[in-house]
Short mmCIF file of C-alpha atoms in Angstrom, two decimals:
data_model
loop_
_atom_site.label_atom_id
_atom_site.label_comp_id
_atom_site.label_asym_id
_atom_site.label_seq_id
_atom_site.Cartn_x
_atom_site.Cartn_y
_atom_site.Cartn_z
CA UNK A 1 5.42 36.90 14.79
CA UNK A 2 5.24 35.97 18.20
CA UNK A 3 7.95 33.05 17.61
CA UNK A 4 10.09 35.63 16.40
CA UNK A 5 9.62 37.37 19.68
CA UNK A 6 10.31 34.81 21.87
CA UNK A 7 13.22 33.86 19.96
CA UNK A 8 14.67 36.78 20.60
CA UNK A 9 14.04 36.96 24.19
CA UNK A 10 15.08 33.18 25.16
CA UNK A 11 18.68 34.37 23.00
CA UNK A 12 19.51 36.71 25.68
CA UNK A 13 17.95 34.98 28.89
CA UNK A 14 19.24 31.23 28.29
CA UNK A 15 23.39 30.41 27.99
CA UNK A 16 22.38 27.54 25.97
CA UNK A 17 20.17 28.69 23.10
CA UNK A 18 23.38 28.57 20.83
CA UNK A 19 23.83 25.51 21.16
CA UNK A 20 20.65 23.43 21.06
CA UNK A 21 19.43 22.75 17.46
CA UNK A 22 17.32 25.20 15.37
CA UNK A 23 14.74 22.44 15.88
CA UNK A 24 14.53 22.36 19.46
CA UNK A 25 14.75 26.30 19.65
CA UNK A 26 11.37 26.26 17.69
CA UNK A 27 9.96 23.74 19.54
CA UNK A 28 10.49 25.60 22.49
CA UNK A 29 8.79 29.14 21.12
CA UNK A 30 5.54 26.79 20.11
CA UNK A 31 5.22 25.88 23.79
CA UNK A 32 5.72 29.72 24.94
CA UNK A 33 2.82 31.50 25.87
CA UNK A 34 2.87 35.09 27.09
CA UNK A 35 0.58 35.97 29.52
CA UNK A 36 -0.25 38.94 31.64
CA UNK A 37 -1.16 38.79 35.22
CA UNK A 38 -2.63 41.28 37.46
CA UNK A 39 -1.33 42.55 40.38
CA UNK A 40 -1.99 40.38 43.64
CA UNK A 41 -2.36 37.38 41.45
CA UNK A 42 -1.61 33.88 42.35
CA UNK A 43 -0.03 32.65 39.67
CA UNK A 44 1.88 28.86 41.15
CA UNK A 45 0.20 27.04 43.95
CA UNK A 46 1.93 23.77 45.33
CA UNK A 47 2.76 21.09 43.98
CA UNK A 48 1.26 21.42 40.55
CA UNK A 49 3.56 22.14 37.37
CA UNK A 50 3.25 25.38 36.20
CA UNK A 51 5.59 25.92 33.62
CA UNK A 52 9.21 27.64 33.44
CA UNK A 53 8.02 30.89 33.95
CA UNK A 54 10.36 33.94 32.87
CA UNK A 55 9.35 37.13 34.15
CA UNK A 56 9.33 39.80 31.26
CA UNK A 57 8.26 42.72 33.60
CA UNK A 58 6.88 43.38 36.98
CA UNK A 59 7.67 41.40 40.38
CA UNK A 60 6.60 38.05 41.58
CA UNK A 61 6.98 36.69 45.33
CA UNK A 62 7.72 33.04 45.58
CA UNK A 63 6.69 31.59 48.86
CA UNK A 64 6.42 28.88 51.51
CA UNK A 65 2.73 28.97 52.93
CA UNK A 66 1.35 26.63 56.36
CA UNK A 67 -1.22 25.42 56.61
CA UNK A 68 -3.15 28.01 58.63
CA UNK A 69 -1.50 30.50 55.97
CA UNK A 70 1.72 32.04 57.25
CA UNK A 71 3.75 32.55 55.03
CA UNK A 72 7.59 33.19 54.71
CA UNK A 73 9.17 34.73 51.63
CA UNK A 74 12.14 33.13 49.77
CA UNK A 75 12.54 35.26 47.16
CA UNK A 76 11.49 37.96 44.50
CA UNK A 77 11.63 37.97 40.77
CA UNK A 78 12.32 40.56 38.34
CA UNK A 79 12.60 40.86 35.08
CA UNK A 80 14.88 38.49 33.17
CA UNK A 81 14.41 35.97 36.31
CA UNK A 82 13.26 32.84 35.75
CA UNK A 83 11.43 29.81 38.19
CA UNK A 84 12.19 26.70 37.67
CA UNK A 85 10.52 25.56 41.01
CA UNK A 86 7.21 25.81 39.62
CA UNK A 87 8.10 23.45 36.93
CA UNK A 88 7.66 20.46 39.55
CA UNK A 89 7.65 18.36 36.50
CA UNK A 90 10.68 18.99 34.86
CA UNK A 91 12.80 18.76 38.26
CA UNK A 92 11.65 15.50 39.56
CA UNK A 93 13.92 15.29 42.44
CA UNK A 94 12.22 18.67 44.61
CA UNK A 95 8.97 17.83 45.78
CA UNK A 96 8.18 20.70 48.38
CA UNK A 97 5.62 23.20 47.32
CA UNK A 98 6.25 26.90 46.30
CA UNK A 99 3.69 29.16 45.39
CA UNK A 100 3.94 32.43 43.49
CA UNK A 101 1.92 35.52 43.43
CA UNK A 102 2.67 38.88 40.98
CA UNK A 103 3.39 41.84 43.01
CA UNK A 104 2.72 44.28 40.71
CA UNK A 105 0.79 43.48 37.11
CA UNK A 106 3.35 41.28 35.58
CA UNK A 107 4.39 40.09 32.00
CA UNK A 108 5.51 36.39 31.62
CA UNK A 109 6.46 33.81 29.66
CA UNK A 110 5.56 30.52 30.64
CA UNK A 111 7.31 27.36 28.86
CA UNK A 112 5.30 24.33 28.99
CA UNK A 113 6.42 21.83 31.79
CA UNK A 114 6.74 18.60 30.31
CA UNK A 115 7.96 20.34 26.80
CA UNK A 116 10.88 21.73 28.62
CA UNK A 117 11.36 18.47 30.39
CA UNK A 118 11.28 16.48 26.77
CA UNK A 119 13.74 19.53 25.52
CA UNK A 120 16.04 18.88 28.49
CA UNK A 121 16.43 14.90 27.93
CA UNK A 122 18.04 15.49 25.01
CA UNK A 123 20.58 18.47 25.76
CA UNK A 124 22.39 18.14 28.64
CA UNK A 125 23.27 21.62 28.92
CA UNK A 126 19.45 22.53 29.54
CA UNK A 127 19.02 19.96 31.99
CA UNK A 128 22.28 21.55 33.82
CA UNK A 129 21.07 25.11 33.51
CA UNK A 130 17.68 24.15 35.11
CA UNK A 131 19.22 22.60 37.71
CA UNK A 132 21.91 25.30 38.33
CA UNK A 133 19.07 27.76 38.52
CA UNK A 134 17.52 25.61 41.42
CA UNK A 135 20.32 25.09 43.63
CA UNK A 136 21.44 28.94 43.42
CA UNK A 137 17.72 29.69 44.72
CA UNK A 138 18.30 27.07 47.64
CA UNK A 139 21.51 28.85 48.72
CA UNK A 140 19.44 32.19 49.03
CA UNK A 141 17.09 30.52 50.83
CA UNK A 142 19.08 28.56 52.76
CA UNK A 143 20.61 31.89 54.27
CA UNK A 144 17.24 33.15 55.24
CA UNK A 145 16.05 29.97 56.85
CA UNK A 146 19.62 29.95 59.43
CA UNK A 147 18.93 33.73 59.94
CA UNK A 148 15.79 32.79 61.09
CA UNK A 149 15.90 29.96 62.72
CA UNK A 150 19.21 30.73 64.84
CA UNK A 151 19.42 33.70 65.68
CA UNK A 152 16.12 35.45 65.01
CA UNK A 153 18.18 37.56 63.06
CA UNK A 154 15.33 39.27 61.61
CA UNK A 155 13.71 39.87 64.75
CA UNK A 156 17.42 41.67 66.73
CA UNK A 157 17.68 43.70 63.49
CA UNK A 158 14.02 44.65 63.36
CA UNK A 159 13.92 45.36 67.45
CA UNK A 160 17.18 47.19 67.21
CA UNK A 161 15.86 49.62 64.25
CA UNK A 162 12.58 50.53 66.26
CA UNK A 163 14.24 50.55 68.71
CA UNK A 164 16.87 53.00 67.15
CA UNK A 165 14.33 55.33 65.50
CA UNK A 166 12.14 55.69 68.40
CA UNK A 167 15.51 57.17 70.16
CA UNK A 168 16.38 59.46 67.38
CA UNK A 169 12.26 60.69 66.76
CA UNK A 170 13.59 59.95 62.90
CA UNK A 171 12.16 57.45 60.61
CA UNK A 172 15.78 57.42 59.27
CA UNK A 173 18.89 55.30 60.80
CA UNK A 174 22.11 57.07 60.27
CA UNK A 175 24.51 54.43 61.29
CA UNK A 176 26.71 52.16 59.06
CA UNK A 177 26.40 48.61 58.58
CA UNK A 178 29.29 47.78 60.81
CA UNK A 179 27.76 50.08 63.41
CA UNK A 180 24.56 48.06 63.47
CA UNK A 181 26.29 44.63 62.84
CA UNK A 182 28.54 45.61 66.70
CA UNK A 183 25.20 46.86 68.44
CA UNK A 184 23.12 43.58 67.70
CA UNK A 185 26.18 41.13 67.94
CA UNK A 186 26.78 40.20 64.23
CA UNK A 187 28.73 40.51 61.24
CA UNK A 188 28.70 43.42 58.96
CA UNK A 189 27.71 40.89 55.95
CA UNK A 190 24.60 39.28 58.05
CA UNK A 191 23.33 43.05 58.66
CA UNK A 192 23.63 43.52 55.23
CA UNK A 193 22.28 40.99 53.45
CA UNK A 194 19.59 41.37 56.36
CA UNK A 195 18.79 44.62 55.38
CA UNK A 196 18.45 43.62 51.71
CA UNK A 197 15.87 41.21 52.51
CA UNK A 198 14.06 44.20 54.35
CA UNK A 199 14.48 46.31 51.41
CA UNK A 200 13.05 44.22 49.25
CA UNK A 201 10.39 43.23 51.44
CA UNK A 202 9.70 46.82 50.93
CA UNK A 203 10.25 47.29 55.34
CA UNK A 204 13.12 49.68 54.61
CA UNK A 205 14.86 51.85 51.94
CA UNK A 206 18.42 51.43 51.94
CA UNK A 207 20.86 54.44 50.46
CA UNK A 208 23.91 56.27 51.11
CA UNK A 209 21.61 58.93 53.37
CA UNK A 210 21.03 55.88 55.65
CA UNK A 211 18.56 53.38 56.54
CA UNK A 212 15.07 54.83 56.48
CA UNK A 213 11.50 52.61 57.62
CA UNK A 214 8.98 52.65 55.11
CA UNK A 215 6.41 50.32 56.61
CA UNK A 216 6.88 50.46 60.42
CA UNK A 217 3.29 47.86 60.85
CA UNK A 218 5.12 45.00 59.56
CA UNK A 219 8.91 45.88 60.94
CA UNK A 220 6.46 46.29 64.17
CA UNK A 221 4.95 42.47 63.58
CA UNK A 222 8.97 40.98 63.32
CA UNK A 223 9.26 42.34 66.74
CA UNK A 224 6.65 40.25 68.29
CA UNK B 1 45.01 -2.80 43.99
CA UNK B 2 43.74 0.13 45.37
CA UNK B 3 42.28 1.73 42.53
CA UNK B 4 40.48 -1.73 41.02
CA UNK B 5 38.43 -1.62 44.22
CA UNK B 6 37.61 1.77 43.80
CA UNK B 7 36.00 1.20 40.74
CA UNK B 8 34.20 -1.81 41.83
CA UNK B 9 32.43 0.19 44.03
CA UNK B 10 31.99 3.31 41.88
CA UNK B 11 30.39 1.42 39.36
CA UNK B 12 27.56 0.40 42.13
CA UNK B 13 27.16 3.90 42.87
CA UNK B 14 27.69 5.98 40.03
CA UNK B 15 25.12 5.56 37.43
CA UNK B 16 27.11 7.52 34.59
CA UNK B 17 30.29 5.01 35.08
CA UNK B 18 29.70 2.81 31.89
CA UNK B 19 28.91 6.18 30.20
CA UNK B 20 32.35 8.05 30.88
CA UNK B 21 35.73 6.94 28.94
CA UNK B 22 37.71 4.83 30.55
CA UNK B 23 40.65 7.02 31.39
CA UNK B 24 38.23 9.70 33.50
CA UNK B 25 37.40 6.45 35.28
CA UNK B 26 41.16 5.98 35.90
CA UNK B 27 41.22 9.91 36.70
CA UNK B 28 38.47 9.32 39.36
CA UNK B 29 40.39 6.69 40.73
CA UNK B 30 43.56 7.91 41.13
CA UNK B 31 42.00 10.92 42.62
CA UNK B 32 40.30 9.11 45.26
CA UNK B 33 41.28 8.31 48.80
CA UNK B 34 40.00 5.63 51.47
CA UNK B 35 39.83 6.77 54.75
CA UNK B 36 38.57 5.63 57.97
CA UNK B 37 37.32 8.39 60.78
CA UNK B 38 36.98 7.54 64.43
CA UNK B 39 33.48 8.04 65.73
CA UNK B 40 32.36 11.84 66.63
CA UNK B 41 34.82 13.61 64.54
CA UNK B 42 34.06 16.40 62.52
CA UNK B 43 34.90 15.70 58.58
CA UNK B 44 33.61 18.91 56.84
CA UNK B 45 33.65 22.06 58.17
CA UNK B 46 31.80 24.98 56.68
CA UNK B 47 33.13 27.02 53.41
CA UNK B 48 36.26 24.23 52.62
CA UNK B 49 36.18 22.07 49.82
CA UNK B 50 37.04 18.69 51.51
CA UNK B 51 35.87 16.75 47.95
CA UNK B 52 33.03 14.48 46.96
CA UNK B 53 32.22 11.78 50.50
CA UNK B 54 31.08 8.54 49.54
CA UNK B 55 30.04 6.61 52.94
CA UNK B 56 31.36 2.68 52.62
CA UNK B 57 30.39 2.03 56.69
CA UNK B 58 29.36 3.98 59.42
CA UNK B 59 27.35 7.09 59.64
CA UNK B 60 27.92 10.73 58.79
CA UNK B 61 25.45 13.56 60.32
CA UNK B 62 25.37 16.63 58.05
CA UNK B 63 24.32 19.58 59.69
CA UNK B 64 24.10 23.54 59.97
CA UNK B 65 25.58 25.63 63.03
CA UNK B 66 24.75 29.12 64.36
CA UNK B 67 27.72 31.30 65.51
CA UNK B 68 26.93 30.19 69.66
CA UNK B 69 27.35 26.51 68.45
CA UNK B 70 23.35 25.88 68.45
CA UNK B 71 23.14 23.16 65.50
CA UNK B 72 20.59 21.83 63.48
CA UNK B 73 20.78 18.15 61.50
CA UNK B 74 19.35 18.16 58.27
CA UNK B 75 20.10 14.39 57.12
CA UNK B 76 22.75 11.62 58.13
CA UNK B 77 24.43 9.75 55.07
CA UNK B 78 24.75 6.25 55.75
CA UNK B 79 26.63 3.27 53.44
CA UNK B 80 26.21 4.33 49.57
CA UNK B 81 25.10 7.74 50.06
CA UNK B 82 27.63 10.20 48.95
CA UNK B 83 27.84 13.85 50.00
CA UNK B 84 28.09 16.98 47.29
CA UNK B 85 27.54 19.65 49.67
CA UNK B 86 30.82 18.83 51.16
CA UNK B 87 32.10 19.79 47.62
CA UNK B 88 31.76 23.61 47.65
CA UNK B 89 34.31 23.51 44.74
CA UNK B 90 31.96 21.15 42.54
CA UNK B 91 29.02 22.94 43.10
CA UNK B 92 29.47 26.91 42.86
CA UNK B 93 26.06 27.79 42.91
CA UNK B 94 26.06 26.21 46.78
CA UNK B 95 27.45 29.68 49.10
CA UNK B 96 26.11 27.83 52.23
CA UNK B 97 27.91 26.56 54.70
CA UNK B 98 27.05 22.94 56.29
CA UNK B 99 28.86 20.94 58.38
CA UNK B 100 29.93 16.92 58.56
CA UNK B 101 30.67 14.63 61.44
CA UNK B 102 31.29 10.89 61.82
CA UNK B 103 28.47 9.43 64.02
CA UNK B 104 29.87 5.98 64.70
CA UNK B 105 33.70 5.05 63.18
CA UNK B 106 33.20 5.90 59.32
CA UNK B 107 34.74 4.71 56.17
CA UNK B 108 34.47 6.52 53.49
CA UNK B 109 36.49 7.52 49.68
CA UNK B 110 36.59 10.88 49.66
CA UNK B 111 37.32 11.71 45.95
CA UNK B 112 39.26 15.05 45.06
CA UNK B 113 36.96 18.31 44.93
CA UNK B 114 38.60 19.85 41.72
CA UNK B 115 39.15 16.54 39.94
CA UNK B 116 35.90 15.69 40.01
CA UNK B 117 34.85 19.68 39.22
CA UNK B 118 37.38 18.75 36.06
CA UNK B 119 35.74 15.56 35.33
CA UNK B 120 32.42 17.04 35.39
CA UNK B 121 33.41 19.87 32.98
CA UNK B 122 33.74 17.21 30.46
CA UNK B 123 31.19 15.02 31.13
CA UNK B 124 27.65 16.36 31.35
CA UNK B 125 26.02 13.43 33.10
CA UNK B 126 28.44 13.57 36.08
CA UNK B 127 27.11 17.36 36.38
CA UNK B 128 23.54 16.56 35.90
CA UNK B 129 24.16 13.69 38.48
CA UNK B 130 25.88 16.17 41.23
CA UNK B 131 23.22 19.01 41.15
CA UNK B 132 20.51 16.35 41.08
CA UNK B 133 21.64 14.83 44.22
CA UNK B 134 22.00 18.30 46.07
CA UNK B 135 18.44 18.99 44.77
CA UNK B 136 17.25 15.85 46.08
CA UNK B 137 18.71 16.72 49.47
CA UNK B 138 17.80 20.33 49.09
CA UNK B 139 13.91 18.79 49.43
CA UNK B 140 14.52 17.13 52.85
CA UNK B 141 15.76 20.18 54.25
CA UNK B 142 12.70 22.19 53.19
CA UNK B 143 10.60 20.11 54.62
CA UNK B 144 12.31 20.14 57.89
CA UNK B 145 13.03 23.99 58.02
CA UNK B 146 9.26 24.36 57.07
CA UNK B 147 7.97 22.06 59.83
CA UNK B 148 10.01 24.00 62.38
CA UNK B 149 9.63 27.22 61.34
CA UNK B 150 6.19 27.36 60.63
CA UNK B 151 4.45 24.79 62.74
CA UNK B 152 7.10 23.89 65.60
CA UNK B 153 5.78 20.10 64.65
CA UNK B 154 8.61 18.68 66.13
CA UNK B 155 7.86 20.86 69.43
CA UNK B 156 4.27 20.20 69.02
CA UNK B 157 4.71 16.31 68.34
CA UNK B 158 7.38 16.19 71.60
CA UNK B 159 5.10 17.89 73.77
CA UNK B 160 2.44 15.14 72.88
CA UNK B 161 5.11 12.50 73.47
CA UNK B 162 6.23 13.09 76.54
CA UNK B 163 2.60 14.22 78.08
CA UNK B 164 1.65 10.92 76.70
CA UNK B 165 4.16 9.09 78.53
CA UNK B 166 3.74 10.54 81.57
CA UNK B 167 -0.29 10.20 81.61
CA UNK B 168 0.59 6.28 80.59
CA UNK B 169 2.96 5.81 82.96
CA UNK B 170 4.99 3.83 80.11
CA UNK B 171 8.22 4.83 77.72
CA UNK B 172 5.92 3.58 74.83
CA UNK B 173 3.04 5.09 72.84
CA UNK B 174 0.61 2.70 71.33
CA UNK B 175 -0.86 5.21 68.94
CA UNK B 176 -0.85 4.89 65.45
CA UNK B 177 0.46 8.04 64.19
CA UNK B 178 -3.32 8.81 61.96
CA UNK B 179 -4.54 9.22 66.26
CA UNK B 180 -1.32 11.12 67.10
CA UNK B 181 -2.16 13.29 64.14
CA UNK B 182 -5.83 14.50 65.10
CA UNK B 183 -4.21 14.92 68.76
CA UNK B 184 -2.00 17.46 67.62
CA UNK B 185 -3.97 19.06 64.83
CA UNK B 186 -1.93 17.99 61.42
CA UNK B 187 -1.62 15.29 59.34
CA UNK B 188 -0.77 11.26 59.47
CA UNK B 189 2.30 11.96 56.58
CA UNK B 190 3.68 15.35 58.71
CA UNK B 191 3.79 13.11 62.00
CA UNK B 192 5.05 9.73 60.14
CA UNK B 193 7.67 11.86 58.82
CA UNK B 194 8.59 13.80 61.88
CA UNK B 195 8.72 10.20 63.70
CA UNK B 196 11.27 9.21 61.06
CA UNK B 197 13.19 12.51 62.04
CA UNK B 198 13.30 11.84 65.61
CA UNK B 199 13.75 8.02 64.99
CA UNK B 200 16.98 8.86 62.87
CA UNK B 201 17.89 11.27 65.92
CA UNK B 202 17.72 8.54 68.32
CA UNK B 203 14.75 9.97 70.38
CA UNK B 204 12.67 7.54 69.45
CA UNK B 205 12.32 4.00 68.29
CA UNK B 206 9.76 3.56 65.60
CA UNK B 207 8.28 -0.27 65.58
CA UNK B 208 4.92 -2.57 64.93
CA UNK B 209 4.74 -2.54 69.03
CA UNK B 210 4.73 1.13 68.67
CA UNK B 211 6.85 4.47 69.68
CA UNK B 212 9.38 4.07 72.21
CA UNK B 213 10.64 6.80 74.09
CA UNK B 214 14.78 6.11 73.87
CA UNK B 215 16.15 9.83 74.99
CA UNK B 216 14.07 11.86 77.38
CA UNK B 217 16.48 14.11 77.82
CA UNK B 218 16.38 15.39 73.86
CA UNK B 219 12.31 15.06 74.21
CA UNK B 220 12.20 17.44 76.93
CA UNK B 221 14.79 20.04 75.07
CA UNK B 222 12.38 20.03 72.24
CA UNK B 223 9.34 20.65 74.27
CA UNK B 224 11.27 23.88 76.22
#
């Protein structure tokens, strides 16, 4: 029964699953567990190999963490997402640690490591897919690490919007992108894309009615 | 003439070359150009697809830039190393933008962006081979973006320099880099590493004798 499921699941989540043998497909279910987390779980820590994991439903934050524990986000998952940087095994050429944590109380699917590693010797187009999945996390990531690192980009946006809604007495920001991009010296994209990490950092609430602060402690704390 | 010396050296570098038929080989070739850049000139820049580098002499410094020109390097490519972030075509799951200059007078081949996306198309391995190496890469530059964002380590370990120097009275630092480490609170790998960084930036010289101080100048800019 539970074979059946997965089967079902992996059709729609992986471009490949037509084309690998019936064989492989099934050896790929018998290494699929589902598991359940609870919220503010850690689920991946370091440099260990955790598994593909898919998320089914739910949200979990992947993670950069030093060594006194700060630690920057890189990116969420929802459902239908997968990580392939917890599978340290399977992609032998990253070796920097991740970690994961479930945001809210999370469904997953977790593939084996080193059974998706044997799966992907022998069809290409898994191997590819894996890696493709990787290096479209590093260009998200990437972006965040230049906004942060040049131009405290985080920090002008964040100092601008307190800034902005202690003016107005209004939790909410009526201004377009463009507006904000030409107060803080930027492009309408960066302010953007900005504002979607704050979103889904859960900072802000982004809509057509404007920009509105939903956790002014830690929009406060990218200030300092 | 030209293109039997190409693949003399592709078959060095490439390890899919006996793998692929013999007329993508030719393809490759043909699709290939030798060309020698003076020293300090700038080879790749940003979003462009300037093709696939391969370094025969010389040294390239890859690197990311803020909109005020501030710049960070995140590897040089020396002989045999080839580039695939230069190869925005290639790789479509890379949206970043780095940039490439010649350190010292460069040769390299520079092989056609969407002839080798083509080639690639049809043969998996030269895929797997391309993401794998901007993977590989993708590590290095985690590790330095997480040493400067999190820890300033490369502040931390110039500060520690250049005090040291001065309270020595001498350009060189007979430490070995398991003391340096307890000095500044991290570990013997992290400052080994970082010394490679700076080393490869020509701040420092890295020997048995010890760590010579070669540009104060960059030292101090670190430490501000």
């Amino acid at each position: 029964m539970a074979q059946i499921y997965f089967k079902e699941v992996y059709k729609d989540i992986f471009p490949f699953w037509d084309e690998i043998s019936e064989s492989d497909r099934e050896f790929i279910c018998q290494n699929s567990v589902a598991v359940t987390y609870p919220k503010k779980t850690n689920i991946h820590n370091g440099n260990e190999c955790s598994g593909v994991i898919i998320v089914r439903s739910g949200c979990l934050r992947i993670y950069i963490m030093s060594e006194d524990g700060k630690d920057i986000t890189l990116y969420r998952l929802h459902k239908g997402d997968m990580c392939m940087l917890s599978a340290s095994c399977v992609l032998q050429s990253i070796t920097f640690d991740v970690f994961a944590d479930t945001e809210d109380e999370s469904e997953c699917y977790v593939i084996n490591g080193s059974a998706f590693s044997q799966i992907s010797e022998r069809n290409p187009q898994i191997k590819i897919f894996a890696l493709e999945t990787a290096v479209s996390r590093f260009s998200d990531v990437m972006w965040i690490m230049q906004q942060i690192l040049f131009m405290s980009m985080d920090k002008r946006l964040a100092i601008f919007l307190s800034d902005e809604s202690v003016r107005t007495a209004s939790d909410t920001i009526n201004l377009t992108h463009e507006q904000i991009a030409r107060y803080i010296g930027s492009a309408r994209e960066v302010v953007s894309r900005m504002l979607k990490y704050f979103a889904s950092e859960g900072i802000v609430e982004v809509s057509r009615k404007g920009i509105k602060i939903l956790d002014k402690s830690r929009l406060k704390q990218l200030v300092l």
